[in-house]
């Protein structure tokens, strides 16, 4: 398994030196030897590579990568250029259009958000092809918790967009001032609850503006 990006190694050092992380690394390597695992190793830490700790202003927490071949490229909810936009991301774009009057993008590549400080982090970073949640409870949850803890301990205030109960249960009890958590239902068509009308994009920018931090330009190609 490829190394964690250098900028994140100091904040994550206690976890990276743990037995849990060593076991996780061995598990992922063995899974790749047996068959297809997504995202590819080169894209495994794309979220952390795109958004170093000092740049994080918004966190969107996903669940696990898309299990369909070629869909996952290391950023929660995002898909590579040219890939058909998944149903959950279509709903995100519908809310984006309603919230900020931004035309629905033709591509599901969210890297422009990541480069502005939106950390698109999945709770579980790998998945066996065709088997959703196949790498859950193997140590990735602890890894993600370590990433989030390092952000919460930082000096800059951050907006957490918590979509769905898993993200809310994991993070809502931990988010305290100066940070803020904005909760909504998951954008999946199968989810129960209210995602449409939650206005996460304008509300996140309102908090960033109040803190004197740069707003996110949520427009995509």
Coordinates of C-alpha atoms in Angstrom, one line a residue, residues 1-4 9 15-16 20-33 37 39-45 125-126 135 138-140 143:
X1 CA 0.0 0.0 0.0
X2 CA 1.4 3.4 -1.0
X3 CA 2.6 5.8 1.8
X4 CA 0.4 8.5 3.2
X9 CA 2.3 12.1 8.2
X15 CA -2.0 6.0 14.1
X16 CA 0.5 5.3 11.3
X20 CA -4.0 -1.4 13.4
X21 CA -2.4 0.4 10.5
X22 CA 0.1 -2.3 9.9
X23 CA -2.7 -4.9 9.8
X24 CA -4.7 -2.7 7.5
X25 CA -1.8 -2.2 5.1
X26 CA -1.2 -6.0 5.0
X27 CA -4.9 -6.7 4.4
X28 CA -5.2 -4.2 1.5
X29 CA -2.0 -5.5 -0.1
X30 CA -3.3 -9.1 0.1
X31 CA -6.7 -8.1 -1.3
X32 CA -5.0 -6.5 -4.3
X33 CA -3.1 -9.7 -4.9
X37 CA -9.6 -3.4 -5.5
X39 CA -9.5 2.8 -6.2
X40 CA -6.2 1.9 -7.7
X41 CA -3.2 2.2 -5.4
X42 CA -2.0 5.4 -7.2
X43 CA -5.3 7.1 -6.3
X44 CA -5.7 5.6 -2.8
X45 CA -4.8 8.9 -0.9
X125 CA -10.8 4.1 1.5
X126 CA -10.9 0.8 -0.4
X135 CA -13.4 -3.5 3.4
X138 CA -10.6 -3.6 8.7
X139 CA -9.1 -0.4 10.2
X140 CA -10.0 2.3 7.7
X143 CA -7.7 5.9 10.0

